[in-house]
Coordinates of N, CA and C in Angstrom, one line a residue:
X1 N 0.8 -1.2 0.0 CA 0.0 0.0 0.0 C 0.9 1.3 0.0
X2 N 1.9 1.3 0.9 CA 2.7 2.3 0.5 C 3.4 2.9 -0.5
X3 N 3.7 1.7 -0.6 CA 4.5 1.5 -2.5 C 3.3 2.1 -3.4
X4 N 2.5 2.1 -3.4 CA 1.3 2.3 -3.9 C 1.2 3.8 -4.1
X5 N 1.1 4.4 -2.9 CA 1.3 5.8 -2.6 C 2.1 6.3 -3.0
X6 N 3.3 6.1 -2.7 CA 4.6 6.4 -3.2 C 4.9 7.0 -4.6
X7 N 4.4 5.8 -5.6 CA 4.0 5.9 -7.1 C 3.5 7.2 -7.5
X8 N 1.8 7.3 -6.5 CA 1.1 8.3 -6.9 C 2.1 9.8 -6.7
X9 N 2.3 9.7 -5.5 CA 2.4 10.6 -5.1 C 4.1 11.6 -6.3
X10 N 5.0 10.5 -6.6 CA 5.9 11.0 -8.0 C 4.9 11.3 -9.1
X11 N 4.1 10.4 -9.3 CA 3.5 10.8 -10.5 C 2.7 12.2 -10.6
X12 N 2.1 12.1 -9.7 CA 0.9 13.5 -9.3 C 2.1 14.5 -9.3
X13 N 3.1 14.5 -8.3 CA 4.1 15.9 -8.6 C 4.5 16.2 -10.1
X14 N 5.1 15.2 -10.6 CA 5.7 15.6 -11.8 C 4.8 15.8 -13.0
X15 N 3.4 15.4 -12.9 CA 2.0 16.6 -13.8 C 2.2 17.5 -13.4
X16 N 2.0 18.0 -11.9 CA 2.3 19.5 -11.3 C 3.6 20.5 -12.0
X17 N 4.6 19.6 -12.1 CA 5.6 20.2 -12.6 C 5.3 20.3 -14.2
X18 N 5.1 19.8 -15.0 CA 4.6 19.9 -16.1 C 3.9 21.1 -17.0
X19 N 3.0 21.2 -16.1 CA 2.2 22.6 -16.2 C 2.9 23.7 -15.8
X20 N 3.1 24.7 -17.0 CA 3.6 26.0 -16.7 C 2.4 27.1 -17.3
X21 N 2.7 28.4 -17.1 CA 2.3 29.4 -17.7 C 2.4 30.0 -18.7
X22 N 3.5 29.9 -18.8 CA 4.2 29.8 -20.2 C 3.9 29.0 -21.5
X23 N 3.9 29.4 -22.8 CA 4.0 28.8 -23.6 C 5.1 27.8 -24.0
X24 N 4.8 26.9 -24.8 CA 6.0 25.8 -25.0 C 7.0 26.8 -26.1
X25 N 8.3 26.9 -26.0 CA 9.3 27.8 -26.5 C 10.4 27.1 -27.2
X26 N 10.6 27.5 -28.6 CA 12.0 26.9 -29.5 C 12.9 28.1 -29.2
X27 N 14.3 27.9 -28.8 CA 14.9 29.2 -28.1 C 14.3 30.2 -27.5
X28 N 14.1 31.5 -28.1 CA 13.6 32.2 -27.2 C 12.2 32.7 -27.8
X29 N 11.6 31.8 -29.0 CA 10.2 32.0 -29.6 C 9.4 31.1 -29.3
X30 N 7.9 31.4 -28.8 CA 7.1 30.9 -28.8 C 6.8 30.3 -30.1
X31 N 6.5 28.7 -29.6 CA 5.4 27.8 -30.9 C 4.6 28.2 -31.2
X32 N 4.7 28.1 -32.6 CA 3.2 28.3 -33.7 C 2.2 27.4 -33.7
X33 N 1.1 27.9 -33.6 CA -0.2 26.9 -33.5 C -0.5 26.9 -35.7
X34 N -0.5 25.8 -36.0 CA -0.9 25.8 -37.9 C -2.4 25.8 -37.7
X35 N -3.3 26.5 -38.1 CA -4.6 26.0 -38.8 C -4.4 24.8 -39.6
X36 N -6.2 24.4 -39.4 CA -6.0 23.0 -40.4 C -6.3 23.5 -42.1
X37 N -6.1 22.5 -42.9 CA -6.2 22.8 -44.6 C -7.4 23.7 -44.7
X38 N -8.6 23.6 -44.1 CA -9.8 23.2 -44.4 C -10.2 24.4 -43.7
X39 N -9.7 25.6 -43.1 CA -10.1 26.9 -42.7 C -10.6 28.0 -43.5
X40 N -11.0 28.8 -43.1 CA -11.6 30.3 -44.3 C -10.0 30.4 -45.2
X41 N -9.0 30.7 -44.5 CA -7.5 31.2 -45.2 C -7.4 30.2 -46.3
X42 N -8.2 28.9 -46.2 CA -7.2 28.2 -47.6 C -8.7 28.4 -48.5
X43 N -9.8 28.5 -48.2 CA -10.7 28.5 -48.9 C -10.6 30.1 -49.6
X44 N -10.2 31.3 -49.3 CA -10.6 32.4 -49.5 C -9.1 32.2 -50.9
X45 N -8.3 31.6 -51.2 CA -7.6 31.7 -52.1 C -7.7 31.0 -52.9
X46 N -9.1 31.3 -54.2 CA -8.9 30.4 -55.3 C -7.8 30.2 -56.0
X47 N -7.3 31.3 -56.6 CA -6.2 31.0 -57.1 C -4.8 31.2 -56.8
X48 N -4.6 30.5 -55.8 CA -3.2 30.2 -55.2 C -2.3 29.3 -56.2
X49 N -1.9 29.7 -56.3 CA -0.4 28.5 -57.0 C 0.0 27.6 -56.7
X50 N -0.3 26.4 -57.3 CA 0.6 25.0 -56.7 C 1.9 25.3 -56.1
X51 N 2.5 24.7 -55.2 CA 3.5 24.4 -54.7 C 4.8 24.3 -55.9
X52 N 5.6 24.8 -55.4 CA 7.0 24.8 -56.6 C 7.3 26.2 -56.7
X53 N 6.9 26.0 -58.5 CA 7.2 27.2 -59.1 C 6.6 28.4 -59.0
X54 N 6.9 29.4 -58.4 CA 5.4 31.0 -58.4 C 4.9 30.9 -59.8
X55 N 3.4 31.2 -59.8 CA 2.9 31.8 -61.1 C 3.0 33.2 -61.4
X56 N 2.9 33.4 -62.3 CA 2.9 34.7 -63.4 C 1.7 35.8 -62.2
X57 N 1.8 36.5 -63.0 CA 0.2 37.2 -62.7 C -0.7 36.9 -63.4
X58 N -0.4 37.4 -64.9 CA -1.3 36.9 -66.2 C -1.7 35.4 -65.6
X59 N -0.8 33.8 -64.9 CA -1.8 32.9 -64.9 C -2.8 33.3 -64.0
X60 N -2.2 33.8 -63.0 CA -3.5 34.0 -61.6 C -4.6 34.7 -62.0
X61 N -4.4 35.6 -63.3 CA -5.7 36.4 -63.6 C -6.8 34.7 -64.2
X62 N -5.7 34.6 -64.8 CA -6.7 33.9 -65.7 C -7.5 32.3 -65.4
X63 N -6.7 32.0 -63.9 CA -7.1 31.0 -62.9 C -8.6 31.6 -62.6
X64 N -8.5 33.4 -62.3 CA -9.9 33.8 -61.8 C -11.5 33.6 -62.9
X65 N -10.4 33.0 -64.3 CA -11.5 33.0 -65.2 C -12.6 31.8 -64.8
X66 N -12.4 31.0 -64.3 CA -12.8 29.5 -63.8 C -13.9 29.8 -63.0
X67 N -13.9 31.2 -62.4 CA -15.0 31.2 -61.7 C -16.5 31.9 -62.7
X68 N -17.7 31.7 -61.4 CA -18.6 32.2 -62.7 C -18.5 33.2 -62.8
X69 N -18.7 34.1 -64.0 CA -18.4 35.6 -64.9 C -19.8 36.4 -63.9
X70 N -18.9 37.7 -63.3 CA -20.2 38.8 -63.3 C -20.2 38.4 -61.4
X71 N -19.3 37.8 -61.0 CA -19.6 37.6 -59.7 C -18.8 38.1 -58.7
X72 N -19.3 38.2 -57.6 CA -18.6 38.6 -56.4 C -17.0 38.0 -56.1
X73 N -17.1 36.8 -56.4 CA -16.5 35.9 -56.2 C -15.0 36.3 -56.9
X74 N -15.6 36.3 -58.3 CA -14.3 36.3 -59.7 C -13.6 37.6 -59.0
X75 N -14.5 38.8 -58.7 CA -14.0 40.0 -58.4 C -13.4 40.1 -57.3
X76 N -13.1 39.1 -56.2 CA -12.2 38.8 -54.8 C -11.3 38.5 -55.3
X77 N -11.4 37.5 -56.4 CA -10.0 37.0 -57.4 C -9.3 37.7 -57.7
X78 N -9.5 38.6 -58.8 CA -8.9 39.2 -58.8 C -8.5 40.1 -58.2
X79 N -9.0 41.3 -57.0 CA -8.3 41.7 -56.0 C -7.9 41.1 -54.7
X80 N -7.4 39.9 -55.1 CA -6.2 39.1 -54.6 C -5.0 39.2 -55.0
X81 N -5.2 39.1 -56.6 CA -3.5 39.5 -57.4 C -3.8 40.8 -57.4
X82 N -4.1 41.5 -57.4 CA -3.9 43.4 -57.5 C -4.6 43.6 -56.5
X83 N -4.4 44.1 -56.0 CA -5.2 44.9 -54.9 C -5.5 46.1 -55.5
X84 N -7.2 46.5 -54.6 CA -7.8 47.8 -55.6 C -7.0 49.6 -55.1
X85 N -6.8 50.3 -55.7 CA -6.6 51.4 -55.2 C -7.1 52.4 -55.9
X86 N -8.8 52.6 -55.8 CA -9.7 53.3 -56.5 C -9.0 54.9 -56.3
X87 N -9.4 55.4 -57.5 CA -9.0 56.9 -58.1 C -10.2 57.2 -58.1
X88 N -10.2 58.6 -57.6 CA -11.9 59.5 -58.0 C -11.9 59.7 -59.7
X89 N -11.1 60.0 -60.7 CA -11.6 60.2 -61.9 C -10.0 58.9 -62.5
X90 N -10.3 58.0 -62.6 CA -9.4 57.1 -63.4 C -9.1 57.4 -64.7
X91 N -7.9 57.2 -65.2 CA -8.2 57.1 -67.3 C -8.2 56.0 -67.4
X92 N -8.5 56.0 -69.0 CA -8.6 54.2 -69.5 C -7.7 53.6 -69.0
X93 N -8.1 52.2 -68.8 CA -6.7 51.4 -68.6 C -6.6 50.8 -69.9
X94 N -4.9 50.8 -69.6 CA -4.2 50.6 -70.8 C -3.0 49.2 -70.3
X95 N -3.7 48.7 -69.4 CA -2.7 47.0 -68.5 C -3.8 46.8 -67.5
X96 N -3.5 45.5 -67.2 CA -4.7 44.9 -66.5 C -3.9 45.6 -65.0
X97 N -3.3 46.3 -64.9 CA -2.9 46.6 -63.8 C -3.3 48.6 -63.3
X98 N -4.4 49.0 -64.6 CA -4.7 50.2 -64.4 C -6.1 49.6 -63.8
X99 N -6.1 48.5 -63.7 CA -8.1 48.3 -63.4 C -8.3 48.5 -61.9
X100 N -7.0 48.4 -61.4 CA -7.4 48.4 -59.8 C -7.7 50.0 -59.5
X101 N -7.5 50.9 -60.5 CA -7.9 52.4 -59.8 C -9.7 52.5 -60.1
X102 N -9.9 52.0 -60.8 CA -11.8 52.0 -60.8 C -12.7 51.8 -59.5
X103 N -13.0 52.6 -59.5 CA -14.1 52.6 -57.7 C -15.0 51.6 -58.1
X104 N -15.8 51.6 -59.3 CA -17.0 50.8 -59.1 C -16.7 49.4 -59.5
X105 N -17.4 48.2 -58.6 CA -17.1 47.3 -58.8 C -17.6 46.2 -60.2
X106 N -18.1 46.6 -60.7 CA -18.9 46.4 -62.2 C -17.7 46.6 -63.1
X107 N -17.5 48.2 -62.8 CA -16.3 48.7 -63.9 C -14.9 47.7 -63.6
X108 N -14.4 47.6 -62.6 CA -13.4 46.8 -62.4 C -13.0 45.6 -62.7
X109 N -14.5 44.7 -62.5 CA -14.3 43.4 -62.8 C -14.4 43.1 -64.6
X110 N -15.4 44.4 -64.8 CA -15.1 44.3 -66.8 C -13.3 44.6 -67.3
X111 N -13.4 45.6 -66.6 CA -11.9 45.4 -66.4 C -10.6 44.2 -67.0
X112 N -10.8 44.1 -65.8 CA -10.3 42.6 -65.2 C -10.5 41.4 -66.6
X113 N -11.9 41.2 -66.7 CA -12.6 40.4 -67.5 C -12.0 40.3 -69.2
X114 N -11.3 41.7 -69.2 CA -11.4 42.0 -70.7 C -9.8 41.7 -71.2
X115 N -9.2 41.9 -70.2 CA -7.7 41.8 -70.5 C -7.1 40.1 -69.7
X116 N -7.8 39.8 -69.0 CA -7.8 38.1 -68.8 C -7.7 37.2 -69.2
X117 N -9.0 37.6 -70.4 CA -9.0 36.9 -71.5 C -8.7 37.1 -72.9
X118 N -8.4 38.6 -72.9 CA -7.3 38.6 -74.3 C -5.7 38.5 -74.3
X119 N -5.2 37.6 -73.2 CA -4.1 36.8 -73.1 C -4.1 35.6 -73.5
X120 N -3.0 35.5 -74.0 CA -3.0 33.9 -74.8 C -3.0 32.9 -73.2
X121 N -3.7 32.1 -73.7 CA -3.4 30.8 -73.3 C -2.1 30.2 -72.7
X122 N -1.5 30.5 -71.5 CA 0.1 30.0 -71.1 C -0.1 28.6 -71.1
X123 N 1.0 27.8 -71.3 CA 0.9 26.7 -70.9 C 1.6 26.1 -70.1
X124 N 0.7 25.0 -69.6 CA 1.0 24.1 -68.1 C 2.2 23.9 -68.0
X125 N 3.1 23.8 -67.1 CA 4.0 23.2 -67.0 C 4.6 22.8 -65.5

């Protein structure tokens, strides 16, 4: 029975010791907690790039072609690769990289839409 005790009584301390306040530390940085695959962050990037090689911009525009035309959606797409930085009176755009100064969101995604797809076709590799 003692022996018994004995056991608990190492074991129960050394849980006690276990528990700190502290986070668990690699030198002098705290561990990273990962999200799982399957969170908003991997879902909100349709067109992220496979692993490897970076894509172009022109593919990533044209990855946003895949989604349906005229939608909220396509138009997150593409201000993912450009980010918008609306101008009160914009000029024509003259590169799919003038479309991000368009305030309205219609105008932008025609934008977008028009120079997307009068890019050639890259190919896979």
């Amino acid at each position: 029975m003692r022996m018994i005790l004995a056991v608990a009584a190492v074991l129960y301390s050394a849980s006690a010791f276990a528990q700190t306040d502290k986070p668990p530390m690699v030198g002098d940085k705290p561990l990273v907690q990962v999200a799982p695959k399957g969170t908003k962050e991997a879902a909100a990037k349709p067109a992220a790039a496979p692993k490897g090689k970076p894509q172009s911009i022109a593919a990533r525009l044209q990855a946003c072609l895949d989604l349906d035309d005229g939608t909220k959606d396509r138009l997150n797409c593409y201000d993912a690769v450009i980010a918008p930085a609306p101008k009160p009176k914009p000029a024509k755009a003259k590169g799919y990289a003038d479309c991000r100064f368009f305030k309205e969101e219609d105008e932008r995604l025609a934008c977008f839409n028009g120079f997307a797809e009068s890019v050639p076709k890259l190919p896979k590799t």
